[in-house]
């Protein structure tokens, strides 16, 4: 196996790019995709350390993270569609600062 | 150069480039396609780390199901004009955010550089590491409770998205 640092460097780069995307972009779908990017980077680190320690527990964590990502994408996209209907077209994330029950 | 290093360089470069392209692309559909490519290259890295089960889960669930959901929403909303106008209002914050972001990237990569010099020191793995059977037996013996909690999470997500997607006047 390659030194685990190679995979961790790639993983931290991807995580940082995802974090930058959430900060810089205001398109809610791209922000959600950047969150997926960060989750993916975490998964890569888990798998790399799992292989390094020859322990398969990391694979189970990745399984749970993928499930959480699927749930998050479904609910997040549902919220985006609901907001889009409400605001009829303008979904600037900065204008969504009010909540109403 | 070993085969694993060649795979890592090719797929790692692809993953890094496509991850940056997700953030930089103006067109949302292009961003979705870049994220799918990123997920595929990460799946190849999982195979190199002998995690077959997770690699195929990644392709089937992430690249197959979740990204189709994203693409479907992008196509349904067709919101390019509104969002570009909104992004133009943030011109002042953008350079600062980009500078801070580049600093973040530099810091995390610098922080991991120390790991490069260390020898791999990985433990030997036995046959069947990362196979569906092994992952399944861990899920059903060691991690039974988290597995069941996952199904409750999915149920909550299903109910939540149905409630969110319902029109107000149907109540």
mmCIF file of N, CA, C and O in Angstrom, chain A residues 36-80:
data_model
loop_
_atom_site.group_PDB
_atom_site.id
_atom_site.type_symbol
_atom_site.label_atom_id
_atom_site.label_comp_id
_atom_site.label_asym_id
_atom_site.label_seq_id
_atom_site.Cartn_x
_atom_site.Cartn_y
_atom_site.Cartn_z
ATOM 1 N N UNK A 36 -21.683 17.234 -0.407
ATOM 2 C CA UNK A 36 -21.419 15.848 -0.807
ATOM 3 C C UNK A 36 -19.924 15.623 -1.021
ATOM 4 O O UNK A 36 -19.384 14.575 -0.662
ATOM 5 N N UNK A 37 -19.272 16.650 -1.583
ATOM 6 C CA UNK A 37 -17.827 16.561 -1.824
ATOM 7 C C UNK A 37 -17.090 16.392 -0.497
ATOM 8 O O UNK A 37 -16.171 15.567 -0.376
ATOM 9 N N UNK A 38 -17.516 17.156 0.526
ATOM 10 C CA UNK A 38 -16.857 17.058 1.828
ATOM 11 C C UNK A 38 -17.096 15.692 2.460
ATOM 12 O O UNK A 38 -16.178 15.090 3.027
ATOM 13 N N UNK A 39 -18.337 15.176 2.349
ATOM 14 C CA UNK A 39 -18.637 13.853 2.899
ATOM 15 C C UNK A 39 -17.780 12.793 2.216
ATOM 16 O O UNK A 39 -17.258 11.866 2.849
ATOM 17 N N UNK A 40 -17.608 12.974 0.882
ATOM 18 C CA UNK A 40 -16.816 12.046 0.097
ATOM 19 C C UNK A 40 -15.355 12.049 0.534
ATOM 20 O O UNK A 40 -14.715 11.006 0.602
ATOM 21 N N UNK A 41 -14.847 13.247 0.826
ATOM 22 C CA UNK A 41 -13.460 13.351 1.292
ATOM 23 C C UNK A 41 -13.307 12.621 2.622
ATOM 24 O O UNK A 41 -12.323 11.902 2.834
ATOM 25 N N UNK A 42 -14.296 12.779 3.509
ATOM 26 C CA UNK A 42 -14.255 12.044 4.772
ATOM 27 C C UNK A 42 -14.268 10.551 4.555
ATOM 28 O O UNK A 42 -13.531 9.804 5.212
ATOM 29 N N UNK A 43 -15.093 10.094 3.587
ATOM 30 C CA UNK A 43 -15.150 8.665 3.280
ATOM 31 C C UNK A 43 -13.801 8.146 2.808
ATOM 32 O O UNK A 43 -13.382 7.049 3.196
ATOM 33 N N UNK A 44 -13.129 8.941 1.954
ATOM 34 C CA UNK A 44 -11.820 8.503 1.436
ATOM 35 C C UNK A 44 -10.829 8.338 2.587
ATOM 36 O O UNK A 44 -10.084 7.351 2.646
ATOM 37 N N UNK A 45 -10.851 9.278 3.542
ATOM 38 C CA UNK A 45 -9.950 9.170 4.686
ATOM 39 C C UNK A 45 -10.273 7.922 5.505
ATOM 40 O O UNK A 45 -9.376 7.191 5.941
ATOM 41 N N UNK A 46 -11.583 7.660 5.707
ATOM 42 C CA UNK A 46 -11.982 6.480 6.481
ATOM 43 C C UNK A 46 -11.493 5.196 5.821
ATOM 44 O O UNK A 46 -10.964 4.301 6.498
ATOM 45 N N UNK A 47 -11.660 5.118 4.469
ATOM 46 C CA UNK A 47 -11.251 3.897 3.764
ATOM 47 C C UNK A 47 -9.736 3.743 3.814
ATOM 48 O O UNK A 47 -9.213 2.639 4.005
ATOM 49 N N UNK A 48 -9.012 4.876 3.660
ATOM 50 C CA UNK A 48 -7.549 4.801 3.666
ATOM 51 C C UNK A 48 -7.051 4.309 5.020
ATOM 52 O O UNK A 48 -6.206 3.406 5.101
ATOM 53 N N UNK A 49 -7.601 4.866 6.104
ATOM 54 C CA UNK A 49 -7.152 4.425 7.431
ATOM 55 C C UNK A 49 -7.601 2.995 7.715
ATOM 56 O O UNK A 49 -6.910 2.256 8.418
ATOM 57 N N UNK A 50 -8.752 2.629 7.152
ATOM 58 C CA UNK A 50 -9.250 1.271 7.331
ATOM 59 C C UNK A 50 -8.279 0.257 6.713
ATOM 60 O O UNK A 50 -7.951 -0.770 7.322
ATOM 61 N N UNK A 51 -7.804 0.579 5.498
ATOM 62 C CA UNK A 51 -6.841 -0.307 4.835
ATOM 63 C C UNK A 51 -5.515 -0.310 5.589
ATOM 64 O O UNK A 51 -4.862 -1.339 5.722
ATOM 65 N N UNK A 52 -5.138 0.868 6.114
ATOM 66 C CA UNK A 52 -3.857 1.005 6.803
ATOM 67 C C UNK A 52 -3.837 0.144 8.062
ATOM 68 O O UNK A 52 -2.842 -0.505 8.375
ATOM 69 N N UNK A 53 -4.946 0.135 8.781
ATOM 70 C CA UNK A 53 -5.023 -0.648 10.008
ATOM 71 C C UNK A 53 -5.506 -2.071 9.777
ATOM 72 O O UNK A 53 -5.663 -2.814 10.739
ATOM 73 N N UNK A 54 -5.793 -2.437 8.499
ATOM 74 C CA UNK A 54 -6.339 -3.746 8.168
ATOM 75 C C UNK A 54 -7.552 -4.071 9.021
ATOM 76 O O UNK A 54 -7.748 -5.195 9.455
ATOM 77 N N UNK A 55 -8.382 -3.042 9.273
ATOM 78 C CA UNK A 55 -9.605 -3.244 10.046
ATOM 79 C C UNK A 55 -10.777 -2.755 9.212
ATOM 80 O O UNK A 55 -10.706 -1.681 8.615
ATOM 81 N N UNK A 56 -11.830 -3.557 9.133
ATOM 82 C CA UNK A 56 -12.909 -3.201 8.214
ATOM 83 C C UNK A 56 -13.988 -2.336 8.840
ATOM 84 O O UNK A 56 -15.011 -2.068 8.209
ATOM 85 N N UNK A 57 -13.789 -1.858 10.066
ATOM 86 C CA UNK A 57 -14.821 -1.042 10.710
ATOM 87 C C UNK A 57 -15.078 0.244 9.932
ATOM 88 O O UNK A 57 -16.214 0.723 9.875
ATOM 89 N N UNK A 58 -14.018 0.794 9.303
ATOM 90 C CA UNK A 58 -14.194 2.012 8.513
ATOM 91 C C UNK A 58 -15.183 1.833 7.381
ATOM 92 O O UNK A 58 -15.900 2.764 7.030
ATOM 93 N N UNK A 59 -15.254 0.617 6.811
ATOM 94 C CA UNK A 59 -16.193 0.379 5.714
ATOM 95 C C UNK A 59 -17.628 0.541 6.195
ATOM 96 O O UNK A 59 -18.478 1.040 5.474
ATOM 97 N N UNK A 60 -17.872 0.103 7.449
ATOM 98 C CA UNK A 60 -19.232 0.238 7.996
ATOM 99 C C UNK A 60 -19.567 1.715 8.200
ATOM 100 O O UNK A 60 -20.677 2.159 7.892
ATOM 101 N N UNK A 61 -18.578 2.499 8.665
ATOM 102 C CA UNK A 61 -18.819 3.943 8.835
ATOM 103 C C UNK A 61 -19.153 4.575 7.497
ATOM 104 O O UNK A 61 -20.058 5.419 7.403
ATOM 105 N N UNK A 62 -18.417 4.181 6.452
ATOM 106 C CA UNK A 62 -18.678 4.749 5.125
ATOM 107 C C UNK A 62 -20.078 4.400 4.663
ATOM 108 O O UNK A 62 -20.785 5.231 4.086
ATOM 109 N N UNK A 63 -20.492 3.172 4.945
ATOM 110 C CA UNK A 63 -21.862 2.755 4.611
ATOM 111 C C UNK A 63 -22.872 3.695 5.263
ATOM 112 O O UNK A 63 -23.811 4.180 4.609
ATOM 113 N N UNK A 64 -22.674 4.001 6.543
ATOM 114 C CA UNK A 64 -23.609 4.888 7.259
ATOM 115 C C UNK A 64 -23.544 6.299 6.684
ATOM 116 O O UNK A 64 -24.584 6.953 6.509
ATOM 117 N N UNK A 65 -22.327 6.764 6.340
ATOM 118 C CA UNK A 65 -22.190 8.126 5.794
ATOM 119 C C UNK A 65 -22.900 8.233 4.452
ATOM 120 O O UNK A 65 -23.567 9.232 4.172
ATOM 121 N N UNK A 66 -22.783 7.186 3.609
ATOM 122 C CA UNK A 66 -23.453 7.218 2.300
ATOM 123 C C UNK A 66 -24.964 7.284 2.511
ATOM 124 O O UNK A 66 -25.673 8.038 1.833
ATOM 125 N N UNK A 67 -25.479 6.532 3.492
ATOM 126 C CA UNK A 67 -26.918 6.578 3.771
ATOM 127 C C UNK A 67 -27.332 7.968 4.234
ATOM 128 O O UNK A 67 -28.351 8.512 3.787
ATOM 129 N N UNK A 68 -26.537 8.566 5.135
ATOM 130 C CA UNK A 68 -26.856 9.908 5.627
ATOM 131 C C UNK A 68 -26.814 10.908 4.484
ATOM 132 O O UNK A 68 -27.649 11.815 4.409
ATOM 133 N N UNK A 69 -25.861 10.730 3.547
ATOM 134 C CA UNK A 69 -25.759 11.643 2.409
ATOM 135 C C UNK A 69 -26.987 11.527 1.525
ATOM 136 O O UNK A 69 -27.494 12.537 1.028
ATOM 137 N N UNK A 70 -27.492 10.293 1.349
ATOM 138 C CA UNK A 70 -28.690 10.112 0.531
ATOM 139 C C UNK A 70 -29.876 10.800 1.182
ATOM 140 O O UNK A 70 -30.636 11.517 0.512
ATOM 141 N N UNK A 71 -30.020 10.637 2.500
ATOM 142 C CA UNK A 71 -31.134 11.276 3.203
ATOM 143 C C UNK A 71 -31.019 12.790 3.115
ATOM 144 O O UNK A 71 -32.005 13.497 2.846
ATOM 145 N N UNK A 72 -29.784 13.290 3.298
ATOM 146 C CA UNK A 72 -29.554 14.737 3.255
ATOM 147 C C UNK A 72 -29.874 15.302 1.871
ATOM 148 O O UNK A 72 -30.503 16.357 1.752
ATOM 149 N N UNK A 73 -29.476 14.580 0.815
ATOM 150 C CA UNK A 73 -29.747 15.066 -0.538
ATOM 151 C C UNK A 73 -31.244 15.101 -0.797
ATOM 152 O O UNK A 73 -31.749 16.081 -1.364
ATOM 153 N N UNK A 74 -31.967 14.059 -0.359
ATOM 154 C CA UNK A 74 -33.414 14.021 -0.608
ATOM 155 C C UNK A 74 -34.099 15.184 0.096
ATOM 156 O O UNK A 74 -34.898 15.911 -0.510
ATOM 157 N N UNK A 75 -33.795 15.396 1.395
ATOM 158 C CA UNK A 75 -34.457 16.467 2.142
ATOM 159 C C UNK A 75 -33.996 17.835 1.639
ATOM 160 O O UNK A 75 -34.805 18.750 1.458
ATOM 161 N N UNK A 76 -32.694 17.983 1.368
ATOM 162 C CA UNK A 76 -32.170 19.268 0.903
ATOM 163 C C UNK A 76 -32.793 19.680 -0.420
ATOM 164 O O UNK A 76 -33.208 20.828 -0.590
ATOM 165 N N UNK A 77 -32.882 18.734 -1.362
ATOM 166 C CA UNK A 77 -33.475 19.076 -2.645
ATOM 167 C C UNK A 77 -34.961 19.351 -2.492
ATOM 168 O O UNK A 77 -35.511 20.222 -3.184
ATOM 169 N N UNK A 78 -35.628 18.656 -1.552
ATOM 170 C CA UNK A 78 -37.036 18.952 -1.277
ATOM 171 C C UNK A 78 -37.218 20.375 -0.784
ATOM 172 O O UNK A 78 -38.127 21.089 -1.212
ATOM 173 N N UNK A 79 -36.306 20.803 0.110
ATOM 174 C CA UNK A 79 -36.372 22.179 0.621
ATOM 175 C C UNK A 79 -36.152 23.166 -0.512
ATOM 176 O O UNK A 79 -36.864 24.174 -0.631
ATOM 177 N N UNK A 80 -35.176 22.868 -1.398
ATOM 178 C CA UNK A 80 -34.897 23.784 -2.506
ATOM 179 C C UNK A 80 -36.120 23.922 -3.398
ATOM 180 O O UNK A 80 -36.501 25.021 -3.808
#
